[in-house]
PDB file of N, CA and C in Angstrom:
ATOM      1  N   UNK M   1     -46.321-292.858 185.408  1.00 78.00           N
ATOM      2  CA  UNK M   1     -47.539-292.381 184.785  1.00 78.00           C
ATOM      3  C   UNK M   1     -47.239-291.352 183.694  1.00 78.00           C
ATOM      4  N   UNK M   2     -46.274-290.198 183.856  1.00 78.00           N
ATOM      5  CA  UNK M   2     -45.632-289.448 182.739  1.00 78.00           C
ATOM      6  C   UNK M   2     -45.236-290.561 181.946  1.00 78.00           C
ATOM      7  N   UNK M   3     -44.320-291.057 181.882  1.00 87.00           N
ATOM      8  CA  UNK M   3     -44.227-291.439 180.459  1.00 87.00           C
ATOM      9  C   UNK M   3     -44.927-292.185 179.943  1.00 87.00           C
ATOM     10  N   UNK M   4     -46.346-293.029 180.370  1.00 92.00           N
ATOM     11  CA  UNK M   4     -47.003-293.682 179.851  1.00 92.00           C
ATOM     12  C   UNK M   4     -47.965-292.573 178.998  1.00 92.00           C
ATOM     13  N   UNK M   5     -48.212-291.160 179.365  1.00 89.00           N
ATOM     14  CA  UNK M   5     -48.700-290.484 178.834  1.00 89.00           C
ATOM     15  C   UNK M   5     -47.854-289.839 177.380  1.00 89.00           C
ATOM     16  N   UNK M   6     -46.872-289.921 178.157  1.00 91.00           N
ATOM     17  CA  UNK M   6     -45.217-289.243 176.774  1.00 91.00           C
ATOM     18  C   UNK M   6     -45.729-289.996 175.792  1.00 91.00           C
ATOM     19  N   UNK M   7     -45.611-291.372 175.656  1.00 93.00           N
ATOM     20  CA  UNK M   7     -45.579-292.805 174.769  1.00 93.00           C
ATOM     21  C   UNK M   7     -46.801-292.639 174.076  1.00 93.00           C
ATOM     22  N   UNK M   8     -47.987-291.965 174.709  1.00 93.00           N
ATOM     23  CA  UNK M   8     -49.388-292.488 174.280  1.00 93.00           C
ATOM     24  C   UNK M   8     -49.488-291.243 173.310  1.00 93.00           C
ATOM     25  N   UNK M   9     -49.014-290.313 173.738  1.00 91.00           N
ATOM     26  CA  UNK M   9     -48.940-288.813 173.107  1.00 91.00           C
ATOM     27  C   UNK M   9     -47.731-288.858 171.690  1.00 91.00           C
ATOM     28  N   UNK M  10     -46.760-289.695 172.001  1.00 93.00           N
ATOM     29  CA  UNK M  10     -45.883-289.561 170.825  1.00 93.00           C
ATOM     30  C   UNK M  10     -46.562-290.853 169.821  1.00 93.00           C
ATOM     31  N   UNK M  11     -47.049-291.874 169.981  1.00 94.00           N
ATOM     32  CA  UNK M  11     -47.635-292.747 168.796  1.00 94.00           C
ATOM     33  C   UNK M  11     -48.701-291.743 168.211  1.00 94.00           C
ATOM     34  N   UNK M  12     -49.557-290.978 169.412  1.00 92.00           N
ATOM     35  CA  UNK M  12     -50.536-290.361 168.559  1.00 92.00           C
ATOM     36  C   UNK M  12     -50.048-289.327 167.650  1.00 92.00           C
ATOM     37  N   UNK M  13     -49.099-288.596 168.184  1.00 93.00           N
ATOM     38  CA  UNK M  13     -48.487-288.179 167.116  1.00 93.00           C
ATOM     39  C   UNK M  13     -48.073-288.301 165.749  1.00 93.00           C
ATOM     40  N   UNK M  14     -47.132-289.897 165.972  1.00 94.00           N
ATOM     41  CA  UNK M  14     -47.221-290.629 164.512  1.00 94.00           C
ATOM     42  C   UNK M  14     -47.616-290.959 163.525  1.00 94.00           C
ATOM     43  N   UNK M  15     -49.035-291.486 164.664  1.00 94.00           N
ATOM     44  CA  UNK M  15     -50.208-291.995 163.702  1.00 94.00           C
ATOM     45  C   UNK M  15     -50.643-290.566 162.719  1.00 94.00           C
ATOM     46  N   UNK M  16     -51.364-289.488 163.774  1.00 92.00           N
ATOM     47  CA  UNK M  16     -51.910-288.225 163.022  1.00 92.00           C
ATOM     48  C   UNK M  16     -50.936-287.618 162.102  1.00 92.00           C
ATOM     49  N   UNK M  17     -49.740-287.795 162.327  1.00 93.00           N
ATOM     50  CA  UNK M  17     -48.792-287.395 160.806  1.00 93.00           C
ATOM     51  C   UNK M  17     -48.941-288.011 159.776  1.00 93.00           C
ATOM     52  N   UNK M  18     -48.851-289.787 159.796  1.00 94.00           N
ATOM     53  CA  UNK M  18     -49.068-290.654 158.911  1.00 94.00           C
ATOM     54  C   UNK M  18     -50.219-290.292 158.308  1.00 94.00           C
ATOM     55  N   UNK M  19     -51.615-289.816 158.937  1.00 91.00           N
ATOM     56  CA  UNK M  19     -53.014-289.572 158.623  1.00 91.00           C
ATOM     57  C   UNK M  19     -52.733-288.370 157.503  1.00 91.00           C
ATOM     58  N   UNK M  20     -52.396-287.754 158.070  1.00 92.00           N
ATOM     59  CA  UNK M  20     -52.363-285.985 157.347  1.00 92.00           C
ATOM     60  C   UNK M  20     -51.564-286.401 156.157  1.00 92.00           C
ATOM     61  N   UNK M  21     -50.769-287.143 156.457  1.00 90.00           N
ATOM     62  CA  UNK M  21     -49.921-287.505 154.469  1.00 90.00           C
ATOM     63  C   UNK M  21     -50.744-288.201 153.786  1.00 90.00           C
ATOM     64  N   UNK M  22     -51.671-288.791 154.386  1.00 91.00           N
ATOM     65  CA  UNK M  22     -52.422-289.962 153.369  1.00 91.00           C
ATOM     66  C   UNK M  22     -53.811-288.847 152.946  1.00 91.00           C
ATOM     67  N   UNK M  23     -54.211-287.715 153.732  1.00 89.00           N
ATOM     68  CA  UNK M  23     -55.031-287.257 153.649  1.00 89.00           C
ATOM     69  C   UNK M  23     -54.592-286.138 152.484  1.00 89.00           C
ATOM     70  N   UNK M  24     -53.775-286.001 152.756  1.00 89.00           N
ATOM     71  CA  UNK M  24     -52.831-284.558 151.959  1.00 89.00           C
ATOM     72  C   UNK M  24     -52.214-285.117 150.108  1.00 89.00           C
ATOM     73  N   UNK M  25     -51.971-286.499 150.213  1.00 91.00           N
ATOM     74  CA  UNK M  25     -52.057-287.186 149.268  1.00 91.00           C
ATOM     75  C   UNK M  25     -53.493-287.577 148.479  1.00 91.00           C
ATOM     76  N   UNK M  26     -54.294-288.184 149.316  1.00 91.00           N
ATOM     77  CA  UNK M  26     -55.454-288.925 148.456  1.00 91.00           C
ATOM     78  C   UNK M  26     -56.339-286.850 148.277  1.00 91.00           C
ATOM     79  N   UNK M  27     -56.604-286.237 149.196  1.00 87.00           N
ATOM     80  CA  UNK M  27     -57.212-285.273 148.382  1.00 87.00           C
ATOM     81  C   UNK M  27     -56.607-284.248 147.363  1.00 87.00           C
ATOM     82  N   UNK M  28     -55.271-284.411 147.415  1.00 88.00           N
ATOM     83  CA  UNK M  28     -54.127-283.564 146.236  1.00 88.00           C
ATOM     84  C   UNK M  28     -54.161-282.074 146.653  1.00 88.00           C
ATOM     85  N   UNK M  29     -54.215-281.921 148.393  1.00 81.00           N
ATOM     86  CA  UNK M  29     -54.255-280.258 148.563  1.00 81.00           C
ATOM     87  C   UNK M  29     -54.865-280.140 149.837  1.00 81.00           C
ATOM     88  N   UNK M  30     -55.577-279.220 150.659  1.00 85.00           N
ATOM     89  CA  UNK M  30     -56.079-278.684 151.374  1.00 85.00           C
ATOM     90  C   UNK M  30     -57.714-279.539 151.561  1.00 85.00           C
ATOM     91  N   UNK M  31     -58.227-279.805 152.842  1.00 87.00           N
ATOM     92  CA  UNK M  31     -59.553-280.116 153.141  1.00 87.00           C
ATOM     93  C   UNK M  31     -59.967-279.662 154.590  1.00 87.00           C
ATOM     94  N   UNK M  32     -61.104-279.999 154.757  1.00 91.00           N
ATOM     95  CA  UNK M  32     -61.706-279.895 156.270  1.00 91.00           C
ATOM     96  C   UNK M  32     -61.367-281.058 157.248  1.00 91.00           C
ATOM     97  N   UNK M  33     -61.075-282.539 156.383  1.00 88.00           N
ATOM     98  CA  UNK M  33     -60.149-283.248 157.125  1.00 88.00           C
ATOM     99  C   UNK M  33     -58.600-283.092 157.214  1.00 88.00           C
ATOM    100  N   UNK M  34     -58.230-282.484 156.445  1.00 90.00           N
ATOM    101  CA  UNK M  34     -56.666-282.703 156.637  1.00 90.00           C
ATOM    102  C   UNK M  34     -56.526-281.354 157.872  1.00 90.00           C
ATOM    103  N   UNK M  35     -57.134-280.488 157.886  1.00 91.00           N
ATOM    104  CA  UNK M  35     -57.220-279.402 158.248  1.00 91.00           C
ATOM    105  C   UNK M  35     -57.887-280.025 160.159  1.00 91.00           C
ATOM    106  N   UNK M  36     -58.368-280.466 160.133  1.00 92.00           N
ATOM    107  CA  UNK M  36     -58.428-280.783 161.327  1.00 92.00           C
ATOM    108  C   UNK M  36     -57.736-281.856 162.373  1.00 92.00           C
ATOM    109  N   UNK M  37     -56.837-282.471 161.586  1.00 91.00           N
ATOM    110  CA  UNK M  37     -55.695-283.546 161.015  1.00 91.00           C
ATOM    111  C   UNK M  37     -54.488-283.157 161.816  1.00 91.00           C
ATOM    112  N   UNK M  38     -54.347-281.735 161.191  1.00 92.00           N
ATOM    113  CA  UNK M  38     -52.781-280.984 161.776  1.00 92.00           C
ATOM    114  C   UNK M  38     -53.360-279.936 162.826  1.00 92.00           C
ATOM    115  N   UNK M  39     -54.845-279.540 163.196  1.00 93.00           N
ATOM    116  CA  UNK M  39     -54.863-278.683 164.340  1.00 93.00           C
ATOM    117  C   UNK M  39     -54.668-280.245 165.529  1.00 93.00           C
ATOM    118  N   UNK M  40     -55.198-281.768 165.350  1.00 93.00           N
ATOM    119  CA  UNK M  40     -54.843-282.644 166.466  1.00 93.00           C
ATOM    120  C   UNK M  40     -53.279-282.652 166.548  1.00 93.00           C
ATOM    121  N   UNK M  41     -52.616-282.416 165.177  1.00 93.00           N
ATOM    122  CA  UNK M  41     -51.228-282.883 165.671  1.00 93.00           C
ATOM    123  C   UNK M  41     -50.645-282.119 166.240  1.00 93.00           C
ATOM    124  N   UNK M  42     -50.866-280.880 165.958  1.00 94.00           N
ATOM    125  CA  UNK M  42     -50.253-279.483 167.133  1.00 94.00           C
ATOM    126  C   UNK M  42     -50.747-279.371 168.263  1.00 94.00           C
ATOM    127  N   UNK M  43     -51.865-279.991 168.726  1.00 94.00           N
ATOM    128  CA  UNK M  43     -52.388-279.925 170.015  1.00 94.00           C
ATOM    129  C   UNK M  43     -51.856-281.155 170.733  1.00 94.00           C
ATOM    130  N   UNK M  44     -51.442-282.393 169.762  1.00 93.00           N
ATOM    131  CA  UNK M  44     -50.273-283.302 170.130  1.00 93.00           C
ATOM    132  C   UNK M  44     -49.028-283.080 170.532  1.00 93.00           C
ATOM    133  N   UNK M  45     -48.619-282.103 169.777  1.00 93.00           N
ATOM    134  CA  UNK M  45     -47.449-281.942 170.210  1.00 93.00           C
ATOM    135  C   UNK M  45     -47.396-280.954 171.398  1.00 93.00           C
ATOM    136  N   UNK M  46     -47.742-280.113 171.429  1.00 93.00           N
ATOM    137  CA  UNK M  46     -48.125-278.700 172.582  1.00 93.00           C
ATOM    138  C   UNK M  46     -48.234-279.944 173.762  1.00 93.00           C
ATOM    139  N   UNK M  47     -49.098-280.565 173.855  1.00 92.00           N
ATOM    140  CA  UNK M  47     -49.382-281.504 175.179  1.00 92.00           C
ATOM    141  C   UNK M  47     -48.109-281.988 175.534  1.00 92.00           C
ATOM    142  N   UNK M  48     -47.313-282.883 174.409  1.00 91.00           N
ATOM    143  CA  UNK M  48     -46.176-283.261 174.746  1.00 91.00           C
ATOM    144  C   UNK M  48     -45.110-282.309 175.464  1.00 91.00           C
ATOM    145  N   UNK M  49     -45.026-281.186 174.473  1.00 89.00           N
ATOM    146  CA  UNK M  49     -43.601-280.277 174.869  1.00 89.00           C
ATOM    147  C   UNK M  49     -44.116-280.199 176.009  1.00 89.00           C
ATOM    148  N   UNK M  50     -45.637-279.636 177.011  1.00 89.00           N
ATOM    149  CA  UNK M  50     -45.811-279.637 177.966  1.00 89.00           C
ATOM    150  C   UNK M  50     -45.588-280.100 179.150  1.00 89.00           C
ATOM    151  N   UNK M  51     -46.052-281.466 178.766  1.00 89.00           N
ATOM    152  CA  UNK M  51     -45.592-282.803 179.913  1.00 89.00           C
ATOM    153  C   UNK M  51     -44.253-283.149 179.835  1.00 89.00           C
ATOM    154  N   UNK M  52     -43.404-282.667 179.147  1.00 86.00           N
ATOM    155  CA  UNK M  52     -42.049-283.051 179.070  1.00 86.00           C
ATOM    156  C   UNK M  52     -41.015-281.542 180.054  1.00 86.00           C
ATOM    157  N   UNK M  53     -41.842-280.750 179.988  1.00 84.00           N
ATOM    158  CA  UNK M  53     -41.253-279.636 181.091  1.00 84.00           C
ATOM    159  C   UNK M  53     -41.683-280.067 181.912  1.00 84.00           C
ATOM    160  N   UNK M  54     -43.061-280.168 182.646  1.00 83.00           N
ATOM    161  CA  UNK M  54     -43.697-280.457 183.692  1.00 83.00           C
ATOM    162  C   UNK M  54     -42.553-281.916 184.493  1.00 83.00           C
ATOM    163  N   UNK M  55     -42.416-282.566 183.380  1.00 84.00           N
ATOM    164  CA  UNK M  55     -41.720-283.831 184.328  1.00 84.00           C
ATOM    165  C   UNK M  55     -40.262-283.821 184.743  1.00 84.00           C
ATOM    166  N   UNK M  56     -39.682-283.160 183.944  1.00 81.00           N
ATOM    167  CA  UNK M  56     -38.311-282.749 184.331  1.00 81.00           C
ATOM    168  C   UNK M  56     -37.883-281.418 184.718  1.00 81.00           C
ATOM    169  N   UNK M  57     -38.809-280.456 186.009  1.00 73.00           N
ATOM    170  CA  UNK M  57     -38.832-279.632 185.959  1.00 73.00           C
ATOM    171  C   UNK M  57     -38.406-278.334 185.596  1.00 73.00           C
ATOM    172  N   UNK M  58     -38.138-277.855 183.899  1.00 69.00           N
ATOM    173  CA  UNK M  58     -37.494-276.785 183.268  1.00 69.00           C
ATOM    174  C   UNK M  58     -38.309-275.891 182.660  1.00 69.00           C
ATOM    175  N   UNK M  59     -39.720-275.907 183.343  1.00 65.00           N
ATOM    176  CA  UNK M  59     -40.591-275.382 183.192  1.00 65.00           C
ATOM    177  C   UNK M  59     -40.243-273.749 183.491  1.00 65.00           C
ATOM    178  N   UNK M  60     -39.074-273.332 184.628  1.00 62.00           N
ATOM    179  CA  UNK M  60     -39.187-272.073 184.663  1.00 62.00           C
ATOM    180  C   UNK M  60     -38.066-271.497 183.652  1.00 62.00           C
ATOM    181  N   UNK M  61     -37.305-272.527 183.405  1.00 61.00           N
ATOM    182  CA  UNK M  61     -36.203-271.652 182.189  1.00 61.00           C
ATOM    183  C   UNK M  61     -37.162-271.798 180.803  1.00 61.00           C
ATOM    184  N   UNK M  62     -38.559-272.814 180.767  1.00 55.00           N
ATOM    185  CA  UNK M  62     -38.550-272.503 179.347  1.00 55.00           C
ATOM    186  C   UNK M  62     -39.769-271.224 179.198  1.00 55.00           C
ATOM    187  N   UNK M  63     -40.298-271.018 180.619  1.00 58.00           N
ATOM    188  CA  UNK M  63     -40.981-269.488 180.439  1.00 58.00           C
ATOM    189  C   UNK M  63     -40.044-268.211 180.816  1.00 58.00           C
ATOM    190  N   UNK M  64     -38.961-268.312 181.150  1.00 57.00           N
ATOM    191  CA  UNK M  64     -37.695-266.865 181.021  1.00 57.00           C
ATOM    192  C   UNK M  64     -38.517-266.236 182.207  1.00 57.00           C
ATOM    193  N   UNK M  65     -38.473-266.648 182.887  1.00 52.00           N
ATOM    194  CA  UNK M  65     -39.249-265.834 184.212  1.00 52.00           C
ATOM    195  C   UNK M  65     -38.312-265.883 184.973  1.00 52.00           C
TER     196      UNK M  65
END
């Protein structure tokens, strides 16, 4: 079930990068879509780095506790 989530989380990733260049291209700069574009892809990735401690448990070396 993790990695079906890893997989589903890293295409979305892809895709929303691919998005943000085409968005970052066709408007020549900064928008309210591109801009909401890269807050999904960081909340993409955050999920990932997440579930990727969670599954291989290195969750306590990567909080230094």
């Amino acid at each position: 079930m993790a990695r079906f989530l890893q997989f589903v989380l890293v295409l979305a990733f892809v895709v929303l990068a691919l998005v943000s260049g085409l968005l970052a291209y066709g408007h020549r700069g900064m928008s309210i879509e591109l801009a909401q574009t890269l807050g999904l892809l960081l909340l993409c990735l955050a999920l990932l780095l997440v579930t990727e401690r969670l599954t291989t448990g290195r969750w306590t070396r990567w909080s230094r506790r």
